[in-house]
Tab-separated table of C-alpha atoms and ligand atoms in Angstrom:
chain	number	residue	atom	x	y	z
S	1	MET	CA	22.118	-156.439	-130.496
S	2	ASP	CA	18.717	-159.146	-129.580
S	3	LEU	CA	18.612	-159.807	-125.436
S	4	HIS	CA	16.830	-162.573	-126.211
S	5	SER	CA	16.833	-165.329	-128.976
S	6	GLY	CA	13.106	-165.861	-128.785
S	7	PRO	CA	11.028	-167.671	-126.433
S	8	ALA	CA	12.032	-168.581	-123.268
S	9	SER	CA	10.196	-170.377	-119.993
S	10	GLY	CA	8.873	-168.033	-117.625
S	11	GLU	CA	8.198	-165.353	-120.477
S	12	VAL	CA	4.664	-163.795	-120.370
S	13	TRP	CA	3.573	-163.525	-123.764
S	14	ILE	CA	-0.161	-163.132	-124.830
S	15	ARG	CA	-1.862	-162.787	-127.823
S	16	GLY	CA	-4.739	-160.998	-128.209
S	17	ARG	CA	-6.896	-160.072	-131.562
S	18	ARG	CA	-4.901	-157.217	-133.275
S	19	LEU	CA	-2.294	-156.865	-130.388
S	20	VAL	CA	0.410	-158.807	-128.629
S	21	LEU	CA	1.533	-158.785	-124.570
S	22	ARG	CA	5.381	-159.666	-125.100
S	23	PRO	CA	9.265	-158.971	-123.679
S	24	LEU	CA	11.686	-156.068	-125.068
S	25	LEU	CA	13.398	-158.157	-127.564
S	26	THR	CA	15.919	-155.120	-128.626
S	27	ALA	CA	18.035	-152.628	-127.407
S	28	GLU	CA	16.344	-150.488	-129.964
S	29	GLU	CA	12.635	-151.465	-128.016
S	30	ILE	CA	14.240	-150.098	-124.579
S	31	ASP	CA	15.568	-147.509	-125.728
S	32	GLU	CA	12.759	-146.605	-127.499
S	33	GLU	CA	11.109	-146.778	-123.920
S	34	TRP	CA	13.243	-144.552	-122.420
S	35	GLN	CA	13.069	-141.720	-125.079
S	36	ALA	CA	9.320	-141.949	-124.504
S	37	MET	CA	9.702	-141.939	-120.689
S	38	VAL	CA	11.532	-138.591	-121.390
S	39	ALA	CA	9.363	-137.093	-124.098
S	40	ALA	CA	6.180	-138.074	-121.404
S	41	ASP	CA	3.823	-135.061	-121.125
S	42	PRO	CA	3.924	-134.869	-117.324
S	43	LEU	CA	-0.135	-135.601	-116.616
S	44	ALA	CA	0.551	-139.619	-117.903
S	45	ILE	CA	3.770	-140.570	-115.963
S	46	GLY	CA	4.406	-139.483	-111.251
S	47	GLU	CA	8.007	-138.809	-111.782
S	48	LEU	CA	10.867	-139.773	-113.957
S	49	PRO	CA	12.800	-142.450	-112.975
S	50	ASP	CA	16.292	-142.829	-112.689
S	51	GLU	CA	17.420	-144.581	-116.039
S	52	ASP	CA	20.062	-147.422	-114.764
S	53	SER	CA	16.884	-148.691	-113.096
S	54	PHE	CA	14.255	-148.056	-115.682
S	55	ARG	CA	17.021	-149.138	-118.423
S	56	ALA	CA	17.474	-152.695	-116.207
S	57	ARG	CA	14.031	-153.181	-115.350
S	58	LEU	CA	13.630	-153.635	-119.089
S	59	ARG	CA	15.993	-156.126	-119.154
S	60	ARG	CA	13.872	-158.180	-117.316
S	61	SER	CA	10.933	-156.959	-119.292
S	62	GLY	CA	8.214	-160.418	-119.431
S	63	ARG	CA	8.340	-161.980	-115.911
S	64	LEU	CA	6.783	-160.840	-113.247
S	65	LEU	CA	8.879	-160.253	-110.652
S	66	ASP	CA	7.675	-159.016	-107.196
S	67	GLY	CA	4.640	-156.923	-108.700
S	68	TRP	CA	6.714	-155.792	-111.482
S	69	LEU	CA	6.168	-156.589	-115.209
S	70	ASP	CA	7.189	-155.269	-117.913
S	71	LEU	CA	5.524	-155.942	-121.325
S	72	ALA	CA	6.028	-154.630	-124.845
S	73	ILE	CA	2.632	-153.864	-126.786
S	74	ASP	CA	3.058	-155.605	-130.236
S	75	LEU	CA	1.523	-154.735	-133.889
S	76	ASN	CA	2.457	-156.891	-136.899
S	77	GLY	CA	5.919	-157.477	-134.686
S	78	VAL	CA	6.483	-153.422	-133.810
S	79	SER	CA	6.417	-152.746	-130.140
S	80	ILE	CA	4.181	-149.348	-130.133
S	81	GLY	CA	3.787	-149.181	-126.639
S	82	ARG	CA	4.863	-150.374	-122.681
S	83	ILE	CA	2.352	-151.995	-120.915
S	84	GLN	CA	3.449	-152.458	-116.850
S	85	THR	CA	2.645	-154.199	-113.401
S	86	PHE	CA	3.754	-151.956	-110.825
S	87	VAL	CA	4.569	-150.968	-106.861
S	88	PRO	CA	4.206	-147.450	-106.231
S	89	ALA	CA	7.279	-146.265	-104.206
S	90	GLY	CA	5.725	-145.559	-100.796
S	91	ARG	CA	2.348	-147.643	-101.421
S	92	ALA	CA	2.395	-150.814	-100.390
S	93	LEU	CA	0.018	-153.009	-101.622
S	94	PRO	CA	-1.737	-156.363	-99.784
S	95	THR	CA	-0.830	-159.551	-101.557
S	96	GLY	CA	-2.396	-160.765	-104.723
S	97	THR	CA	-3.131	-156.172	-106.012
S	98	PHE	CA	-1.430	-155.233	-108.870
S	99	ASP	CA	-1.098	-152.020	-110.330
S	100	VAL	CA	-1.091	-150.883	-113.868
S	101	GLY	CA	0.995	-148.227	-116.505
S	102	ILE	CA	0.371	-148.129	-120.184
S	103	GLY	CA	1.263	-146.047	-122.294
S	104	LEU	CA	1.262	-146.006	-126.740
S	105	ARG	CA	3.442	-144.327	-129.344
S	106	GLU	CA	1.299	-140.582	-130.167
S	107	ASP	CA	0.810	-141.710	-133.471
S	108	MET	CA	-1.199	-145.245	-131.910
S	109	ARG	CA	-3.589	-143.620	-129.825
S	110	GLY	CA	-6.756	-143.249	-129.980
S	111	LYS	CA	-7.989	-146.430	-132.272
S	112	GLY	CA	-8.409	-149.318	-129.528
S	113	TYR	CA	-5.172	-150.720	-129.145
S	114	GLY	CA	-5.010	-148.800	-124.925
S	115	ARG	CA	-8.359	-151.221	-124.998
S	116	GLU	CA	-7.294	-153.940	-126.334
S	117	ALA	CA	-3.421	-154.388	-124.179
S	118	LEU	CA	-5.418	-153.524	-121.388
S	119	ALA	CA	-8.476	-155.973	-121.802
S	120	LEU	CA	-5.478	-158.474	-122.586
S	121	LEU	CA	-3.537	-158.264	-119.223
S	122	THR	CA	-5.915	-157.224	-116.739
S	123	ASP	CA	-7.300	-160.879	-117.980
S	124	TRP	CA	-4.083	-162.654	-117.962
S	125	LEU	CA	-4.087	-161.417	-114.033
S	126	PHE	CA	-7.081	-162.192	-113.287
S	127	GLY	CA	-6.460	-165.530	-115.094
S	128	ASP	CA	-2.223	-166.740	-115.045
S	129	ALA	CA	-1.304	-164.078	-111.964
S	130	ALA	CA	-3.706	-165.152	-108.842
S	131	ALA	CA	-5.205	-161.255	-108.599
S	132	GLU	CA	-7.860	-160.765	-106.561
S	133	ALA	CA	-8.248	-156.544	-107.780
S	134	VAL	CA	-5.965	-155.171	-110.359
S	135	GLU	CA	-5.910	-151.179	-110.254
S	136	ALA	CA	-3.992	-147.732	-111.957
S	137	PRO	CA	-4.006	-144.589	-110.764
S	138	THR	CA	-4.495	-141.580	-113.464
S	139	ASP	CA	-4.911	-137.749	-114.348
S	140	PRO	CA	-8.159	-136.448	-113.548
S	141	ALA	CA	-7.689	-135.127	-116.903
S	142	ASN	CA	-6.376	-138.188	-118.897
S	143	VAL	CA	-9.689	-138.873	-120.672
S	144	ALA	CA	-8.365	-141.343	-122.949
S	145	MET	CA	-7.059	-143.036	-119.306
S	146	ARG	CA	-10.801	-142.857	-118.033
S	147	THR	CA	-12.896	-143.860	-120.756
S	148	VAL	CA	-10.909	-146.559	-121.577
S	149	PHE	CA	-10.997	-147.658	-117.600
S	150	GLU	CA	-14.445	-147.615	-117.903
S	151	ARG	CA	-14.748	-149.546	-121.018
S	152	VAL	CA	-12.430	-152.394	-119.841
S	153	GLY	CA	-14.978	-152.564	-117.041
S	154	TRP	CA	-13.131	-151.189	-114.527
S	155	ALA	CA	-14.356	-148.751	-112.090
S	156	TYR	CA	-13.925	-145.249	-110.391
S	157	VAL	CA	-12.936	-145.704	-107.499
S	158	GLY	CA	-12.017	-142.622	-105.330
S	159	SER	CA	-8.592	-140.290	-105.377
S	160	LEU	CA	-5.560	-139.647	-103.743
S	161	THR	CA	-2.310	-137.062	-103.448
S	162	GLU	CA	1.126	-139.146	-105.305
S	163	PHE	CA	3.996	-137.456	-105.956
S	164	GLY	CA	2.522	-134.265	-104.882
S	165	ARG	CA	-0.790	-134.104	-106.937
S	166	ASP	CA	-4.088	-135.283	-107.345
S	167	TRP	CA	-4.722	-138.711	-109.298
S	168	VAL	CA	-8.045	-140.847	-109.991
S	169	MET	CA	-8.419	-144.688	-108.545
S	170	TYR	CA	-9.924	-146.656	-110.869
S	171	ARG	CA	-9.931	-150.887	-109.971
S	172	ILE	CA	-11.320	-154.050	-111.195
S	173	THR	CA	-12.127	-157.048	-108.257
S	174	ARG	CA	-11.508	-160.677	-109.253
S	175	GLU	CA	-15.122	-160.922	-108.930
S	176	GLN	CA	-16.333	-157.758	-110.620
S	177	TRP	CA	-14.060	-159.600	-113.868
S	178	GLN	CA	-15.801	-163.011	-113.203
S	179	ALA	CA	-19.277	-161.075	-113.526
S	180	ARG	CA	-18.295	-159.685	-116.743
S	181	HIS	CA	-16.256	-162.120	-118.183
S	182	GLY	CA	-19.289	-165.064	-117.649
S	183	SER	CA	-21.565	-162.487	-119.293
S	184	LEU	CA	-19.585	-161.694	-122.110
S	185	SER	CA	-18.797	-165.214	-122.271
S	186	SER	CA	-22.489	-165.675	-122.241
S	187	ARG	CA	-23.309	-164.100	-124.776
S	188	PRO	CA	-25.925	-165.381	-127.319
S	189	THR	CA	-23.483	-165.311	-130.618
S	190	ARG	CA	-24.788	-163.964	-133.610
S	191	HIS	CA	-25.018	-164.688	-137.455
Y	201	COA	C1	-4.245	-143.793	-122.634
Y	201	COA	C2	-3.335	-144.148	-123.429
Y	201	COA	C3	-3.237	-145.510	-123.133
Y	201	COA	C4	-5.363	-144.987	-123.750
Y	201	COA	O1	-4.997	-145.720	-125.079
Y	201	COA	P1	-6.132	-145.334	-126.739
Y	201	COA	O2	-5.397	-146.480	-127.575
Y	201	COA	O3	-5.216	-144.386	-127.540
Y	201	COA	O4	-6.903	-145.534	-126.289
Y	201	COA	P2	-8.413	-146.360	-127.072
Y	201	COA	O5	-8.424	-145.674	-128.345
Y	201	COA	O6	-8.437	-147.464	-126.851
Y	201	COA	O7	-9.668	-145.547	-126.338
Y	201	COA	C5	-9.608	-144.249	-125.852
Y	201	COA	C6	-11.346	-143.854	-125.848
Y	201	COA	O8	-11.251	-142.740	-125.274
Y	201	COA	C7	-11.808	-141.551	-125.762
Y	201	COA	N1	-11.128	-140.686	-126.010
Y	201	COA	C8	-9.503	-140.341	-126.312
Y	201	COA	N2	-9.328	-138.872	-126.319
Y	201	COA	C9	-10.095	-138.599	-125.765
Y	201	COA	C10	-9.765	-137.027	-125.269
Y	201	COA	N3	-9.197	-136.444	-125.980
Y	201	COA	N4	-10.990	-136.770	-124.969
Y	201	COA	C11	-12.385	-137.582	-124.777
Y	201	COA	N5	-12.304	-138.699	-125.123
Y	201	COA	C12	-11.432	-139.756	-125.665
Y	201	COA	C13	-11.950	-141.964	-127.694
Y	201	COA	O9	-13.182	-141.758	-128.087
Y	201	COA	C14	-11.860	-143.653	-127.266
Y	201	COA	O10	-13.575	-143.878	-126.978
Y	201	COA	P3	-14.528	-145.160	-127.084
Y	201	COA	O11	-13.861	-146.067	-126.478
Y	201	COA	O12	-15.666	-144.523	-127.120
Y	201	COA	O13	-14.058	-145.503	-128.807
Y	201	COA	C15	-2.501	-143.818	-125.070
Y	201	COA	O14	-3.512	-142.599	-125.789
Y	201	COA	C16	-1.852	-143.199	-124.745
Y	201	COA	O15	-0.928	-143.962	-124.223
Y	201	COA	N6	-1.930	-142.080	-124.132
Y	201	COA	C17	-0.391	-141.205	-123.209
Y	201	COA	C18	0.055	-142.168	-122.157
Y	201	COA	C19	-0.974	-141.773	-120.827
Y	201	COA	O16	-1.751	-140.769	-120.803
Y	201	COA	N7	-0.840	-142.687	-120.158
Y	201	COA	C20	-1.839	-143.491	-119.514
Y	201	COA	C21	-1.056	-143.239	-117.766
Y	201	COA	S1	-1.907	-142.739	-116.558
């Protein structure tokens, strides 16, 4: 069943070199995301959400609402995972701070898509959603995620305990993003 008949106003579509971050478009894509949550390595998620609320949230995907935004990571018209902003339970975020999470299908990992998706969403949050800081916790043993944060210019800022375990926090501020953007766009062009 099609949940959307095409891009609607207010929907977030972010186009990159290889990927498009876009709303989840079908009930099948929502199903796949639920199955991915159920099968997820405990390293990758804090806790399994309530199924009905999770599905209801994904039916509203593609819209930034009260700090929440869910987007499919689309490669050539196929969703290969999901990237989101979220408000952590019990940790209120200051205005302008966004927490981010990402998960790719197993066979799509290690090909640079995580890096591209995170860079696209980071740019959009600063450029279009008035972000002052973008951050994310991850498991200390999640080397792929930690490497992606570093490649995209986020910095390790400390650790915290949540859901009864330790997490490392990575973060990038507007100032750091602007400095990086400036240095990227002022790079000499090679011919
Ligand atoms: C974490 C995740 C989003 C990263 O995306 P990805 O597309 O796999 O990552 P990329 O290919 O862009 O980059 C991964 C980098 O980490 C490195 N890496 C990957 N796995 C690694 C490992 N186990 N040990 C060391 N380095 C690793 C890669 O070499 C690459 O480095 P490079 O930039 O020098 O090439 C993805 O692997 C994923 O969905 N994992 C499962 C869900 C998850 O853990 N989500 C995060 C929850 S906080």
